mmCIF file of C-alpha atoms in Angstrom:
data_model
loop_
_atom_site.group_PDB
_atom_site.id
_atom_site.type_symbol
_atom_site.label_atom_id
_atom_site.label_comp_id
_atom_site.label_asym_id
_atom_site.label_seq_id
_atom_site.Cartn_x
_atom_site.Cartn_y
_atom_site.Cartn_z
ATOM 1 C CA GLN H 1 -10.063 2.509 -15.732
ATOM 2 C CA GLU H 2 -9.675 1.330 -12.164
ATOM 3 C CA ARG H 3 -10.799 3.428 -9.223
ATOM 4 C CA LEU H 4 -9.003 2.945 -5.924
ATOM 5 C CA VAL H 5 -10.539 4.426 -2.778
ATOM 6 C CA GLU H 6 -8.462 4.703 0.378
ATOM 7 C CA SER H 7 -9.440 5.322 3.968
ATOM 8 C CA GLY H 8 -8.049 5.041 7.473
ATOM 9 C CA GLY H 9 -5.350 7.675 7.796
ATOM 10 C CA GLY H 10 -5.063 9.952 10.813
ATOM 11 C CA SER H 11 -2.861 11.248 13.599
ATOM 12 C CA VAL H 12 -1.361 9.056 16.300
ATOM 13 C CA GLN H 13 1.420 9.195 18.830
ATOM 14 C CA ALA H 14 4.601 7.209 18.400
ATOM 15 C CA GLY H 15 4.032 3.573 19.236
ATOM 16 C CA GLY H 16 0.433 3.680 18.129
ATOM 17 C CA SER H 17 -1.338 1.796 15.360
ATOM 18 C CA LEU H 18 -3.434 2.565 12.304
ATOM 19 C CA MET H 19 -5.164 0.465 9.644
ATOM 20 C CA LEU H 20 -5.386 1.720 6.065
ATOM 21 C CA SER H 21 -7.932 0.317 3.616
ATOM 22 C CA CYS H 22 -8.183 0.455 -0.162
ATOM 23 C CA SER H 23 -11.164 -0.785 -2.155
ATOM 24 C CA LEU H 24 -11.086 -1.601 -5.873
ATOM 25 C CA SER H 25 -12.884 -3.679 -8.480
ATOM 26 C CA LYS H 26 -13.208 -7.426 -8.003
ATOM 27 C CA TYR H 27 -11.369 -8.275 -11.229
ATOM 28 C CA ALA H 28 -8.349 -6.106 -10.468
ATOM 29 C CA PHE H 29 -8.251 -7.242 -6.887
ATOM 30 C CA SER H 30 -7.961 -10.933 -7.781
ATOM 31 C CA THR H 31 -5.654 -10.547 -10.761
ATOM 32 C CA TYR H 32 -2.827 -8.069 -10.290
ATOM 33 C CA CYS H 33 -0.093 -6.860 -7.986
ATOM 34 C CA MET H 34 -1.227 -4.305 -5.421
ATOM 35 C CA GLY H 35 0.981 -2.095 -3.338
ATOM 36 C CA TRP H 36 1.205 0.600 -0.697
ATOM 37 C CA PHE H 37 3.533 3.548 -1.240
ATOM 38 C CA ARG H 38 4.176 6.669 0.783
ATOM 39 C CA GLN H 39 5.544 10.149 0.290
ATOM 40 C CA PRO H 40 7.076 11.792 3.361
ATOM 41 C CA PRO H 41 7.116 15.594 3.555
ATOM 42 C CA GLY H 42 9.697 17.008 1.179
ATOM 43 C CA LYS H 43 10.736 13.588 -0.105
ATOM 44 C CA GLY H 44 10.010 11.305 -3.026
ATOM 45 C CA ARG H 45 7.546 8.456 -3.193
ATOM 46 C CA GLU H 46 8.774 5.169 -1.740
ATOM 47 C CA GLY H 47 7.478 1.628 -1.679
ATOM 48 C CA VAL H 48 6.135 0.278 1.599
ATOM 49 C CA SER H 49 4.634 -3.120 0.814
ATOM 50 C CA ALA H 50 3.196 -5.166 -2.037
ATOM 51 C CA ILE H 51 1.102 -8.304 -2.420
ATOM 52 C CA ASP H 52 0.682 -10.477 -5.477
ATOM 53 C CA ARG H 53 -2.130 -12.553 -6.873
ATOM 54 C CA ALA H 54 -1.222 -15.550 -4.710
ATOM 55 C CA GLY H 55 -0.854 -13.494 -1.545
ATOM 56 C CA THR H 56 2.938 -13.372 -1.491
ATOM 57 C CA THR H 57 4.057 -10.196 0.268
ATOM 58 C CA ARG H 58 7.018 -7.855 0.166
ATOM 59 C CA TYR H 59 8.050 -5.128 2.599
ATOM 60 C CA ALA H 60 10.486 -2.276 2.708
ATOM 61 C CA ASP H 61 13.209 -2.868 5.290
ATOM 62 C CA SER H 62 12.059 0.180 7.230
ATOM 63 C CA VAL H 63 8.646 -1.346 7.994
ATOM 64 C CA LYS H 64 9.408 -5.068 8.302
ATOM 65 C CA GLY H 65 8.013 -6.516 11.503
ATOM 66 C CA ARG H 66 5.785 -3.477 12.076
ATOM 67 C CA PHE H 67 3.494 -3.295 9.026
ATOM 68 C CA THR H 68 1.318 -6.053 7.589
ATOM 69 C CA ILE H 69 -0.296 -6.020 4.152
ATOM 70 C CA SER H 70 -3.339 -8.193 3.598
ATOM 71 C CA LYS H 71 -6.385 -8.515 1.390
ATOM 72 C CA ASP H 72 -9.982 -9.559 1.920
ATOM 73 C CA ASN H 73 -11.234 -11.372 -1.145
ATOM 74 C CA ALA H 74 -14.866 -11.125 -0.079
ATOM 75 C CA LYS H 75 -14.702 -7.347 0.238
ATOM 76 C CA ASN H 76 -12.250 -6.584 -2.591
ATOM 77 C CA THR H 77 -10.278 -4.577 -0.065
ATOM 78 C CA LEU H 78 -6.558 -4.181 0.494
ATOM 79 C CA TYR H 79 -5.294 -3.380 3.992
ATOM 80 C CA LEU H 80 -2.128 -2.077 5.593
ATOM 81 C CA ARG H 81 -1.928 -2.634 9.312
ATOM 82 C CA MET H 82 0.673 -0.317 10.829
ATOM 83 C CA ASN H 83 1.923 -1.018 14.353
ATOM 84 C CA SER H 84 4.660 0.568 16.440
ATOM 85 C CA LEU H 85 4.442 3.734 14.365
ATOM 86 C CA LYS H 86 7.390 6.124 14.365
ATOM 87 C CA PRO H 87 7.555 9.832 13.513
ATOM 88 C CA GLU H 88 9.479 8.913 10.367
ATOM 89 C CA ASP H 89 6.399 7.007 9.151
ATOM 90 C CA THR H 90 4.666 10.363 8.690
ATOM 91 C CA ALA H 91 3.657 10.600 5.029
ATOM 92 C CA ILE H 92 0.844 10.542 2.538
ATOM 93 C CA TYR H 93 0.070 6.874 1.895
ATOM 94 C CA TYR H 94 -1.186 5.637 -1.462
ATOM 95 C CA CYS H 95 -2.506 2.312 -2.626
ATOM 96 C CA ALA H 96 -1.652 1.329 -6.176
ATOM 97 C CA LEU H 97 -2.392 -1.299 -8.808
ATOM 98 C CA ASP H 98 0.024 -2.768 -11.360
ATOM 99 C CA VAL H 99 -2.006 -4.207 -14.228
ATOM 100 C CA ARG H 100 1.104 -5.500 -15.970
ATOM 101 C CA ARG H 101 2.137 -7.902 -13.214
ATOM 102 C CA ALA H 102 0.396 -10.628 -11.245
ATOM 103 C CA TYR H 103 3.471 -11.977 -9.489
ATOM 104 C CA ASP H 104 6.920 -10.769 -8.451
ATOM 105 C CA CYS H 105 5.524 -7.380 -7.591
ATOM 106 C CA TYR H 106 7.763 -4.347 -7.809
ATOM 107 C CA LEU H 107 8.270 -2.363 -4.639
ATOM 108 C CA ARG H 108 11.132 -0.060 -5.561
ATOM 109 C CA SER H 109 9.676 1.222 -8.802
ATOM 110 C CA TRP H 110 6.488 3.159 -8.162
ATOM 111 C CA SER H 111 6.290 4.083 -11.838
ATOM 112 C CA SER H 112 5.429 0.459 -12.602
ATOM 113 C CA TYR H 113 2.013 0.959 -11.054
ATOM 114 C CA ASP H 114 -0.752 2.170 -13.309
ATOM 115 C CA PHE H 115 -3.587 3.227 -11.024
ATOM 116 C CA TRP H 116 -3.449 5.112 -7.749
ATOM 117 C CA GLY H 117 -5.697 6.078 -4.897
ATOM 118 C CA GLN H 118 -6.106 9.678 -3.814
ATOM 119 C CA GLY H 119 -3.785 9.281 -0.848
ATOM 120 C CA THR H 120 -4.416 9.425 2.879
ATOM 121 C CA GLN H 121 -2.373 11.373 5.421
ATOM 122 C CA VAL H 122 -0.679 9.570 8.301
ATOM 123 C CA THR H 123 0.921 11.746 10.964
ATOM 124 C CA VAL H 124 2.914 10.280 13.846
ATOM 125 C CA SER H 125 3.928 12.589 16.669
ATOM 126 C CA SER H 126 6.736 11.951 19.106
#
């Protein structure tokens, strides 16, 4: 059983930046696909970004050029740097782990991911 612990959410004005963090076990961190998903108010969960074992990244079109996913191998921590935030980025953000894939990470299918963090609220005001 993997435990994912998120931090870094908050409230910012449009155009601002936030950094989300997610810590997990060393083995999972170095082995599997990891992703960030979000659930806007009143909407379903959607993929934001994913990173595979080799560090190859994927992004949703809505965040390309503004968000950056990265990982720190020494700290077993996954990050999501969010710049140029927009009100439509307001959502609960979750980190997730797919223990069935190491490469070619899914971004559209959140049900592929097996373990989830508790979620962290991001609110962007106009």
